[in-house]
Structures are given as C-alpha cells and as structure tokens.
Amino acid sequence: MDNRRPPLAPAFRSLPEYVHHWAQATPDRRAFTFVDHPAPDSRGVHRTLTWRRLDVRVRAVAARLAEEAEPGARVALLCPQGLEYVTGFLATLAAGLIAVPLYPPGLPGQGDRLTAVLADARPSVVVTTSRHLGEVQELCDRVVAVDQVPDAAARDLEPVGSEVAYLQYTSGSTRTPAGVEISHANVVANARQALSAYGADAHPVTCVGWLPLYHDMGLVLSIAAPVVRGLLSVLMDPVAFLHEPARWLRLLGAHPRALSAAPNFAYDYCASAVTDAQKAELRLDGVIALINGSEPVRPGTADRFQAAFAGQGLVAQTHCPSYGLAEATVFVSAARPGEPLRRFALDRDALAQGKALPARPDDPRAVLLAGCGTPAGQQVRIVDPVSGDRLSEGEVGEIQVLGPNVGRGYWNQEEQTRRVFTTDGRLRTGDLGTVLEGQLIVTGRLKDLIVVDGRNHYPQDLEATVQDTHPALRRDRLAAFGVAGGSGERVVVVAEHTRTTSLAEIDVPALVRAVRAAVSGRHGVRLADVLLVPPGTVPRTSSGKVSRALTRERYLAGAYAADGAA
C-alpha cells in the first residue's frame, strides 16, 4: 500500500543510486506528484511518477545525455517546474554529468542572470521540455527535451564517476555569477541532515513545496531529501502559489504529516490574502513543520501566520526558523518541530556594537529575532570577521560552518574560493550572528551592514521600521542601503507602494515625513533619501529576496524617479 512507512535505505553515494534502490524496494509507491493549475479557478491536475517509473525515466534520459556529452561536462536545466525538471536533474547526475539548475527563458526579471550563468557554466547540453524547445534552441546547439526521450532508451548505468554533482549558482545579482560546486557527497549529506533536523528520518512525512527547483532550498527539500528517504514529494509551480496562495495550504492539508518551506513574504502573504471562505475548507492540523529560512527570521511573521490559521488546526510548534546558504548546500541549523518558537529581544544599541544583550520585548528600541535552532550534523562557530578569533556566547561575529555538506568552492573562481572556503574546510558565510542559550541567531549580512558615525545598522532592521509606518508601503518590498557622501555614509530607502493603491492616492510628503520620523526616533539615523516607487521596481534575487546591492546600483545610476524623494 502507498501509505505504509518506507523501509530504511542503505547509504548510497549518489541520488540516482537511491532512486534505483527505491524502484526495486518499493516500485509502486508514489515518488513525485506535480499539481498543475492550468486555469485561474483550477483546483489542481495531478501527475504522478512512482519510484519504478521515475527510475525508468531517469535511466532513459541519462542514456540520451551520455550520447551528447562526455562525463564531467555541464548540463543546463532549462525546464519549467514539474516532473520533467526532477527527471532531467537526476538523469544528469546518473550520466556522470554536472547539472546546472536554471529555468526556461522568459522568467520575469531573470533574463540577464540566465545569460550570465550560461556564459559562466558553458554547458555542453541544455535539458528542457517540448514546450520550450524552440526558444531554448536559440541558446545552445545541443538540446534534449525530456518528454521526447522514449522509455525504450533506458539502460543500466555505471555508478557515478564524477565528484561534482551540480553547480548551485548563488542568488546575488550584481557580481559575476558564482556557481558553488556541490558534490554527490555534499547533497546526500545535507539531505540526511535536513531529514534528521525535521524529524523525517524517524517518521514518514510528505514534502510539499512550491519553491523553485533551481533554488538551493527547493532542490534539496523537494528532490534530494525525498529521494534519500524514499518519501513522497508534492510539487506546484511558484506562479500558481502567487496567483492563489490558498493552493499551497490545500496541498498541506491534503497530505499526512506535511513538511514545507517558504520565505518570510509567503507567510505574510497567506495571512493577508487567504479569504475566510478559503479558510473554511482548510485543515492544517496534520502539518508537522513549516520552515522559514529568511535572514533574519522575525517572530512577528510566524505570529501573524499562526493567528490567521489557528482556527484551521495549525499547531504553533510547527514553525521552524532555519538558517542556511548555497555554499553549505543549503541547510545549516534549524529549530525542531514540536518545540516552541524561541524569541529574543535584543538591545539595538548593544547589537550595533557587536553585543547581544537582552532588552524588554515591549521596548520600542528592542530588536525582536527568532532563534534558528542548532546545527544539523555540522559545526557552527562565531568568529571576529577581521582576526578570525572565536567569540564567546552573546558576541556578534561572522558565522562559520564546518561539515560534510560544505561545497568544494566556486566553479572556475579560485580567488573567490580562497576567500570563502578555508584550507581547513571551514566556510566563511559572510553572515553575522551570535549564539544565545544554545540557539543560533542570525542578525544580518556583513556586506549589507550600514555604518553611520561609527555605529552599525542592519538594513533589515531599518526596513522593518519603515514598512510599519504607513499602510501604503508594501511589506518586504523595500531596501535600505548606504551610499558614500561628503561627510560619511548616507542612508537611502527605496520602497514600493502596495498594488492596491496608486501613487496619486498617496500623500507622499506625509508618508516620507512619517518614515523619517520613525527611523530617526527608533534608530537615531537621518535618512538622506526616501523614494516611493511602483510595485515590481525594487529588484529581487532569484530566490525572491530583495537585492539591496542592485537597488543601490540602480539608485546611483538615477534609475528611480524622484517622486518620493525628500
């Protein structure tokens, strides 16, 4: 029966070996289901691959790819979200080739990045689907459409010989694309770490996800972890979620012991956009873990989501703040399901000086952060960013990681590899954080830190203050950053207004005054510029986060109209 617990798998070296194992051990169990929403009112069309069918498809496509490229060559995945993506990725690994997880041409706002990554990776073959074949053929001479490869092409494959499994390109937008070399051992280790952290190694779960499969968390949580443990993975398209967030919640409720992940904005979006009528049909008491890997994770987001869906049976202890990055495959530390959310109120002035000192939660100058749990099968330490000396609990410094999940370095970028990956195997994350009461707390990015008159300010802290000052400001669609000025660093905020409000309806001078007053009162910072811009104009990374670096670059280039400047 499909609902029985999968047997424990022996340790294999690569994901394709796990696929073949499950195809032999539990051939008729469901492996992957893609839920398509072809129309606005669609309740979802399900397509499913069993482990036996997945194994056949992987071996068939792998054999086809082996005809096109030599072992170790790069294969770019330009497939839409779906079963063909899963098959193409696993087949690339099975053929001893190096996968480059990407997306089809035409993804809004990502055209330049796609071009840059393809130029850096120099793939020998591109994998896509029939629907995108024409446009993809303009990018590469050798193209394989997954859905055009017949089952008859399947053959037994030799064990994977290459060490690198795939290149995970980081989501930064302004610098030259950097592809992290993730080995077969890295991804298997990180999948096991994630399964252990969220309790999925001991109890069966269903992985439910809409995160893009080209993104590190989507790839590991929706493909690698289910393959290693033999779990069902239920996928949907990110666009389908954005059009109607209740679709994600329906899938969570429809599958036993559902585990899923989403960024900060998604939880706030659900809390504000899901209607009472949609809530009435939801049952969320079976959800075991909701992962939030935003940087930093704020308790208010979990509180709003919990308040919105407690009536649907959602248990408060399902919220799991987590921390990770592409250079560590993805997962580093996580709060465990079933445990209360760990909340920390920290003194803002002390935090600016590198000390995590407690403050009253109701103090308007307190910074409220959630603990990101403990490391999952790896070591984490906090060090001084300059000297590299290890810091004590409560001191803020750079987060460094050591474990079997840490990538090999950056593809063809030796200098950057030396800066980030140490000779003793440690990863310099570039993230700032501290440890309190055994919990890792992420406070921000080292490169984003704003220094004014010798004091440090975290941009996300300023952004949190700004977005709460006026209902016309769009949550999580604003960027605070520093620019050079004659007397030191000047602070700028570029913020989008909500889609439901036109610029003509907003008293912009009053809004700007409110923003300036709030930031000055809470942070002691005078804003040099406040720009209110239309929805969609603050750039985001491929993972959906606001790109402060690219926003700053566009601001300096004069790309934003000065309607809201003051």
XYZ file of C-alpha atoms in Angstrom:
566
model
C 0.000 0.000 0.000
C 1.114 3.525 -0.736
C 0.673 4.843 2.796
C 2.998 2.423 4.548
C 6.247 3.636 6.022
C 9.187 3.341 3.597
C 11.920 0.981 4.769
C 15.240 2.459 5.772
C 17.657 2.734 2.850
C 21.295 1.722 2.992
C 23.822 4.507 2.464
C 24.468 5.259 -1.181
C 26.928 7.660 -2.741
C 24.567 9.478 -5.101
C 20.913 10.390 -5.554
C 20.437 8.195 -8.676
C 21.530 5.180 -6.649
C 18.779 5.941 -4.129
C 16.239 6.221 -6.947
C 17.231 2.788 -8.227
C 17.055 1.354 -4.704
C 13.504 2.594 -4.106
C 12.474 1.382 -7.564
C 13.481 -2.125 -6.508
C 12.338 -1.986 -2.878
C 9.011 -0.122 -3.254
C 8.338 0.122 -7.016
C 4.668 1.121 -6.816
C 4.954 3.796 -4.135
C 4.409 7.356 -5.271
C 7.659 9.262 -5.616
C 6.805 12.671 -7.113
C 3.474 14.364 -7.813
C 3.196 17.646 -9.711
C -0.030 19.568 -9.233
C -0.716 21.779 -12.246
C -3.188 24.659 -12.239
C -3.975 25.286 -15.915
C -6.758 27.817 -15.249
C -7.333 30.545 -12.630
C -10.120 28.556 -10.969
C -8.359 25.184 -11.267
C -8.292 23.015 -8.158
C -5.241 21.204 -9.498
C -4.442 18.475 -12.006
C -2.213 15.793 -10.503
C 0.536 13.927 -12.397
C 2.499 11.281 -10.526
C 5.616 9.176 -11.008
C 6.099 6.009 -8.967
C 9.628 5.031 -7.997
C 9.663 2.417 -10.775
C 8.542 4.942 -13.416
C 10.992 7.548 -12.123
C 13.857 5.078 -12.353
C 12.960 4.190 -15.941
C 12.684 7.844 -16.948
C 15.981 8.739 -15.230
C 17.856 5.890 -16.933
C 16.342 6.714 -20.327
C 17.216 10.434 -20.209
C 20.652 9.679 -18.725
C 21.426 7.356 -21.624
C 20.380 10.080 -24.062
C 22.543 12.688 -22.335
C 25.530 10.338 -22.314
C 25.338 10.309 -26.116
C 25.635 14.101 -26.196
C 28.377 14.870 -23.684
C 31.450 13.416 -22.041
C 31.494 12.721 -18.268
C 32.113 15.897 -16.309
C 30.510 18.212 -18.888
C 27.895 20.714 -17.692
C 24.209 20.281 -18.473
C 21.939 23.311 -18.008
C 18.410 22.568 -16.827
C 16.064 24.992 -18.523
C 12.867 23.148 -17.612
C 9.726 24.593 -16.042
C 8.754 23.436 -12.561
C 7.471 19.870 -12.790
C 8.260 16.195 -13.178
C 10.484 16.799 -16.216
C 12.712 19.002 -14.068
C 13.059 16.266 -11.448
C 13.799 13.655 -14.132
C 16.263 15.857 -16.004
C 18.213 16.749 -12.866
C 18.509 13.166 -11.625
C 19.317 11.885 -15.126
C 22.164 14.383 -15.462
C 23.686 13.099 -12.235
C 23.140 9.481 -13.298
C 25.022 10.120 -16.552
C 28.080 11.395 -14.673
C 27.483 14.950 -15.881
C 27.341 18.169 -13.865
C 23.875 19.704 -13.584
C 23.325 23.460 -13.656
C 19.821 24.057 -12.212
C 18.232 27.019 -14.003
C 14.890 27.961 -15.576
C 13.442 28.489 -19.055
C 13.978 31.792 -20.863
C 11.350 34.411 -20.185
C 11.257 34.314 -16.389
C 10.446 37.941 -15.464
C 13.452 39.890 -14.242
C 15.889 36.981 -14.644
C 16.940 37.237 -18.297
C 20.297 38.899 -17.627
C 21.127 36.414 -14.893
C 20.302 33.457 -17.138
C 22.598 34.797 -19.849
C 25.406 35.419 -17.352
C 25.153 31.960 -15.775
C 25.135 30.198 -19.148
C 28.226 32.177 -20.164
C 29.978 31.186 -16.927
C 28.991 27.487 -16.872
C 29.441 26.889 -20.615
C 27.093 23.883 -20.766
C 27.604 21.246 -23.452
C 23.917 20.317 -23.414
C 20.683 22.006 -22.386
C 17.770 19.987 -20.991
C 14.259 21.339 -21.459
C 10.746 20.277 -22.470
C 8.920 20.255 -25.810
C 7.020 23.408 -24.894
C 10.240 25.412 -24.532
C 12.271 23.657 -27.207
C 12.183 26.456 -29.789
C 13.346 29.271 -27.535
C 15.968 27.109 -25.820
C 17.491 26.017 -29.146
C 18.491 29.648 -29.663
C 20.784 29.382 -26.626
C 22.564 26.092 -27.285
C 23.229 23.774 -30.225
C 22.646 20.587 -28.262
C 19.221 20.389 -26.639
C 17.435 17.372 -25.155
C 13.696 17.565 -24.457
C 13.000 15.271 -21.505
C 9.469 14.411 -22.618
C 10.665 13.383 -26.089
C 13.030 10.660 -24.830
C 11.263 7.250 -25.016
C 11.314 4.722 -22.196
C 12.961 2.282 -24.599
C 16.181 4.315 -24.325
C 16.609 3.233 -20.701
C 19.597 1.074 -19.920
C 21.607 0.080 -16.877
C 24.112 2.745 -15.956
C 27.539 2.577 -14.418
C 27.970 4.039 -10.919
C 28.511 7.790 -10.997
C 32.191 8.523 -11.544
C 32.416 12.308 -11.271
C 32.749 14.016 -7.901
C 30.764 17.196 -8.630
C 27.004 16.670 -8.871
C 25.838 20.174 -9.745
C 26.671 23.872 -9.718
C 24.368 25.841 -7.445
C 24.539 29.432 -8.593
C 24.112 31.902 -5.773
C 21.293 34.394 -5.942
C 23.396 37.569 -5.966
C 22.579 39.854 -8.878
C 25.386 42.368 -9.273
C 28.633 40.427 -9.212
C 29.722 37.830 -11.708
C 27.589 34.702 -11.142
C 29.248 32.250 -8.777
C 28.456 28.557 -9.131
C 29.079 26.590 -5.936
C 30.460 23.128 -6.682
C 28.198 20.713 -4.819
C 29.499 17.147 -4.757
C 27.401 13.988 -4.653
C 28.596 13.511 -1.064
C 27.580 17.086 -0.164
C 23.982 16.782 -1.332
C 23.442 13.323 0.184
C 24.893 14.515 3.500
C 22.780 17.680 3.547
C 19.623 15.752 2.670
C 20.294 13.468 5.634
C 20.992 16.472 7.877
C 17.698 18.098 6.895
C 15.751 14.875 7.355
C 17.223 14.485 10.835
C 16.609 18.119 11.809
C 12.922 17.997 10.913
C 12.266 14.514 12.277
C 11.753 12.958 8.849
C 14.453 10.343 9.373
C 12.407 8.621 12.095
C 8.841 9.242 10.881
C 7.421 9.375 7.351
C 6.471 12.813 6.044
C 5.214 14.281 2.795
C 7.348 17.068 1.335
C 5.067 19.737 -0.119
C 6.719 22.586 -1.986
C 6.378 25.403 -4.464
C 9.898 26.828 -4.065
C 11.705 26.884 -7.440
C 13.718 23.737 -8.070
C 16.627 25.841 -9.341
C 16.964 27.340 -5.865
C 19.031 25.560 -3.209
C 16.234 25.024 -0.695
C 13.729 23.913 -3.330
C 16.239 21.482 -4.811
C 17.228 19.847 -1.516
C 13.847 19.831 0.212
C 11.745 18.825 -2.804
C 14.145 16.474 -4.621
C 17.214 15.380 -2.642
C 15.667 14.731 0.782
C 12.664 12.786 -0.566
C 14.948 10.698 -2.794
C 17.285 9.809 0.077
C 14.434 8.792 2.397
C 12.015 7.411 -0.200
C 9.320 9.987 0.633
C 6.540 11.424 -1.493
C 7.293 14.919 -2.812
C 4.328 17.042 -3.947
C 5.252 19.978 -6.161
C 3.475 23.013 -7.544
C 4.594 25.995 -9.584
C 5.649 29.190 -7.751
C 3.405 31.220 -10.073
C 0.412 29.099 -9.056
C 1.146 29.976 -5.431
C 1.461 33.683 -6.179
C -1.841 33.691 -8.077
C -3.660 31.936 -5.242
C -1.741 31.181 -2.017
C -4.585 29.003 -0.698
C -3.469 26.334 -3.195
C -0.333 25.694 -1.150
C -2.330 25.432 2.059
C -4.784 22.987 0.460
C -1.908 20.714 -0.505
C -0.510 20.931 3.025
C -3.866 19.871 4.413
C -4.377 17.109 1.875
C -1.234 15.152 2.731
C -0.362 13.459 6.027
C 2.495 14.869 8.096
C 3.257 17.596 5.579
C 6.598 19.389 5.684
C 7.219 22.549 3.685
C 9.357 25.667 3.434
C 8.751 29.232 2.313
C 10.367 32.660 2.683
C 9.085 35.346 5.029
C 6.901 37.098 2.470
C 4.941 33.912 1.704
C 3.692 33.520 5.269
C 2.662 37.184 5.448
C 1.065 36.884 2.003
C -1.043 33.907 3.081
C -2.101 35.647 6.281
C -3.341 38.691 4.371
C -4.652 37.183 1.117
C -6.401 33.898 2.003
C -10.110 34.598 2.384
C -12.445 33.370 5.118
C -14.250 31.223 2.557
C -10.958 29.576 1.580
C -10.023 29.074 5.233
C -13.297 27.255 5.876
C -12.179 24.310 3.728
C -8.673 24.012 5.189
C -7.484 21.502 7.763
C -3.892 22.156 8.818
C -3.645 20.034 11.958
C -1.555 17.448 10.072
C 1.245 19.858 9.173
C 4.380 18.941 11.123
C 6.933 21.560 10.028
C 6.892 24.925 8.289
C 10.438 26.083 7.581
C 11.354 29.754 7.348
C 14.900 30.473 6.213
C 14.677 34.240 5.829
C 17.547 36.353 7.112
C 16.844 37.206 9.822
C 13.700 35.358 10.904
C 11.342 37.638 12.834
C 8.808 36.191 15.298
C 6.093 38.542 14.060
C 5.824 36.689 10.751
C 5.175 33.358 12.466
C 2.745 35.065 14.848
C 0.693 36.578 12.013
C 0.548 33.270 10.141
C -0.373 31.357 13.285
C -3.109 33.843 14.206
C -4.549 33.605 10.696
C -4.734 29.784 10.606
C -5.010 28.587 14.206
C -8.713 28.084 13.532
C -7.779 25.555 10.843
C -5.940 23.433 13.391
C -2.428 24.733 12.743
C -0.215 23.944 15.734
C 2.071 26.774 16.850
C 5.010 24.398 17.300
C 5.162 23.676 13.559
C 7.116 26.897 12.866
C 10.798 26.086 12.324
C 13.113 29.078 11.812
C 16.190 27.844 9.977
C 19.462 29.084 8.568
C 21.407 28.022 5.513
C 23.129 29.092 2.322
C 24.097 27.678 -1.065
C 27.764 27.290 -0.110
C 26.689 24.767 2.548
C 24.405 23.005 0.009
C 21.575 24.677 1.911
C 20.759 23.584 5.484
C 22.973 24.599 8.416
C 20.801 24.929 11.522
C 17.131 24.544 12.336
C 14.603 24.809 15.116
C 12.999 21.417 15.676
C 9.301 20.709 15.068
C 7.254 20.411 18.238
C 9.296 22.979 20.138
C 8.057 26.495 20.972
C 9.419 29.352 18.880
C 12.485 30.768 20.647
C 12.196 34.549 20.874
C 14.953 37.005 21.667
C 14.532 40.712 22.414
C 17.927 42.372 21.998
C 19.116 45.866 22.778
C 19.560 47.680 19.459
C 22.417 49.922 20.592
C 24.357 46.994 22.033
C 23.735 44.968 18.895
C 25.221 47.804 16.841
C 28.357 47.439 18.957
C 28.549 43.680 18.451
C 26.915 42.555 21.704
C 23.644 40.624 22.025
C 22.234 41.975 25.291
C 18.651 41.329 26.408
C 16.017 44.035 26.296
C 12.365 44.227 27.277
C 10.196 42.895 24.427
C 7.930 45.939 24.699
C 10.836 48.385 24.435
C 10.408 50.253 21.119
C 14.189 50.177 20.659
C 14.395 46.397 21.036
C 15.190 44.144 18.088
C 12.984 41.039 18.071
C 14.557 37.949 16.493
C 13.813 34.234 16.401
C 16.348 31.564 17.221
C 17.334 29.344 14.294
C 17.883 26.268 16.442
C 21.020 24.200 16.492
C 23.301 22.867 13.747
C 22.192 19.778 11.866
C 25.126 17.343 11.690
C 27.762 20.050 11.354
C 29.743 22.566 13.403
C 28.998 26.284 13.637
C 31.173 28.880 15.312
C 31.091 32.675 15.599
C 34.372 34.488 14.859
C 35.673 38.019 14.626
C 35.388 38.914 10.902
C 38.832 40.552 10.903
C 41.031 38.475 13.224
C 39.208 35.155 12.860
C 39.308 34.670 16.642
C 36.469 32.664 18.104
C 33.931 34.754 20.009
C 32.059 33.966 23.203
C 28.322 33.417 23.517
C 26.455 36.692 23.097
C 29.129 38.319 20.925
C 28.182 39.087 17.325
C 30.534 37.978 14.578
C 30.757 36.093 11.316
C 29.107 32.675 11.170
C 31.476 29.920 10.040
C 30.425 26.370 9.152
C 32.272 23.054 9.027
C 30.631 19.857 7.839
C 30.286 17.259 5.070
C 27.719 19.493 3.359
C 30.126 22.402 2.738
C 30.715 22.760 -1.007
C 34.058 22.385 -2.757
C 34.369 26.006 -3.843
C 33.242 28.197 -6.744
C 33.364 26.986 -10.326
C 36.417 28.479 -12.073
C 36.844 31.198 -9.428
C 39.961 30.313 -7.450
C 40.461 33.692 -5.792
C 36.894 33.886 -4.518
C 37.097 30.258 -3.416
C 40.176 31.041 -1.311
C 38.374 33.973 0.327
C 35.275 31.983 1.288
C 36.395 28.350 1.732
C 39.267 27.995 4.204
C 42.082 25.464 3.900
C 40.811 23.605 6.991
C 37.408 23.073 5.367
C 35.506 25.892 7.036
C 33.056 28.103 5.224
C 33.130 31.855 5.780
C 29.432 32.607 5.312
C 29.577 36.413 5.267
C 26.578 36.338 7.620
C 26.596 37.937 11.049
C 25.147 36.210 14.061
C 25.572 35.059 17.623
C 24.718 32.149 19.889
C 22.409 32.621 22.868
C 21.084 29.843 25.097
C 22.383 27.343 22.563
C 20.418 28.929 19.705
C 21.968 30.370 16.546
C 20.647 33.877 15.898
C 21.296 35.460 12.518
C 21.493 39.244 12.664
C 22.321 40.189 9.055
C 24.797 40.195 6.178
C 28.298 41.541 6.698
C 28.364 43.153 3.244
C 24.989 44.890 3.814
C 25.948 46.482 7.128
C 25.467 50.264 7.137
C 27.958 52.274 9.211
C 26.944 55.819 10.161
C 29.114 57.896 12.535
C 30.881 54.756 13.672
C 27.673 52.874 14.554
C 26.498 49.737 12.792
C 22.964 49.490 11.458
C 21.380 46.391 9.967
C 19.406 47.268 6.832
C 16.647 44.746 7.549
C 16.177 46.414 10.944
C 15.652 49.794 9.277
C 13.359 48.190 6.692
C 11.195 46.627 9.398
C 10.687 50.034 10.960
C 9.916 51.710 7.624
C 7.321 49.203 6.422
C 5.321 49.551 9.644
C 4.925 53.326 9.336
C 2.283 53.507 6.583
C -0.305 51.087 5.118
C 0.618 52.112 1.554
C 4.104 50.599 1.913
C 4.423 47.087 0.510
C 5.808 44.628 3.041
C 9.177 43.036 2.244
C 9.480 45.059 -0.965
C 11.872 47.765 0.175
C 15.610 48.208 0.510
C 17.744 50.263 2.881
C 21.386 50.812 1.976
C 24.294 53.168 2.428
C 25.920 55.406 -0.190
C 29.057 57.484 0.079
C 28.585 61.136 0.958
C 30.772 64.146 1.609
C 30.614 63.711 5.383
C 30.337 59.927 5.566
C 27.855 57.241 4.646
C 24.334 58.420 3.778
C 21.317 56.135 4.251
C 18.732 55.667 1.499
C 15.431 53.802 1.467
C 13.698 52.723 -1.746
C 10.240 51.286 -1.097
C 7.400 50.030 -3.256
C 3.824 51.099 -2.617
C 1.085 48.481 -2.482
C -0.578 47.207 -5.639
C -3.998 48.244 -4.349
C -3.000 51.902 -4.045
C -1.933 54.236 -6.833
C 0.750 56.835 -6.300
C -1.798 59.593 -6.950
C -3.841 58.445 -3.950
C -0.901 58.686 -1.541
C 0.145 61.802 0.310
C 3.813 61.191 -0.485
C 5.269 64.092 1.578
C 3.327 62.927 4.633
C 4.466 59.341 4.113
C 8.095 60.424 3.780
C 7.842 62.528 6.942
C 6.414 59.554 8.849
C 9.223 57.296 7.611
C 11.918 59.810 8.518
C 10.464 60.347 11.991
C 10.151 56.622 12.714
C 13.706 55.823 11.612
C 15.150 58.815 13.435
C 13.267 58.053 16.636
C 13.976 54.341 16.725
C 17.453 54.154 15.192
C 18.909 57.648 15.552
C 19.511 57.738 11.796
C 18.708 60.586 9.424
C 17.602 59.262 6.036
C 19.227 61.085 3.123
C 16.618 59.897 0.617
C 13.247 58.164 0.762
C 11.937 57.033 -2.619
C 8.465 55.625 -3.154
C 8.367 53.540 -6.341
C 5.767 51.435 -8.207
C 5.258 47.740 -7.389
C 7.799 45.457 -9.032
C 10.575 48.021 -9.368
C 12.683 47.031 -6.347
C 14.828 44.196 -7.792
C 14.884 40.759 -6.257
C 17.302 37.855 -6.381
C 16.464 34.523 -7.986
C 15.324 33.283 -4.567
C 12.812 36.104 -4.180
C 14.728 38.242 -1.691
C 15.144 41.973 -2.243
C 18.569 42.723 -3.725
C 19.905 45.691 -1.785
C 23.091 45.743 -3.862
C 21.245 46.003 -7.163
C 18.781 48.547 -5.730
C 21.739 50.666 -4.635
C 23.320 50.320 -8.071
C 20.119 51.443 -9.797
C 19.690 54.328 -7.365
C 23.192 55.614 -8.063
C 22.542 55.294 -11.797
C 19.450 57.502 -11.443
C 17.052 54.732 -12.479
C 14.347 55.722 -9.981
C 12.063 58.696 -10.482
C 12.266 61.128 -7.613
C 8.515 61.255 -6.919
C 9.052 60.290 -3.314
C 12.446 61.881 -2.756
C 12.853 64.309 0.057
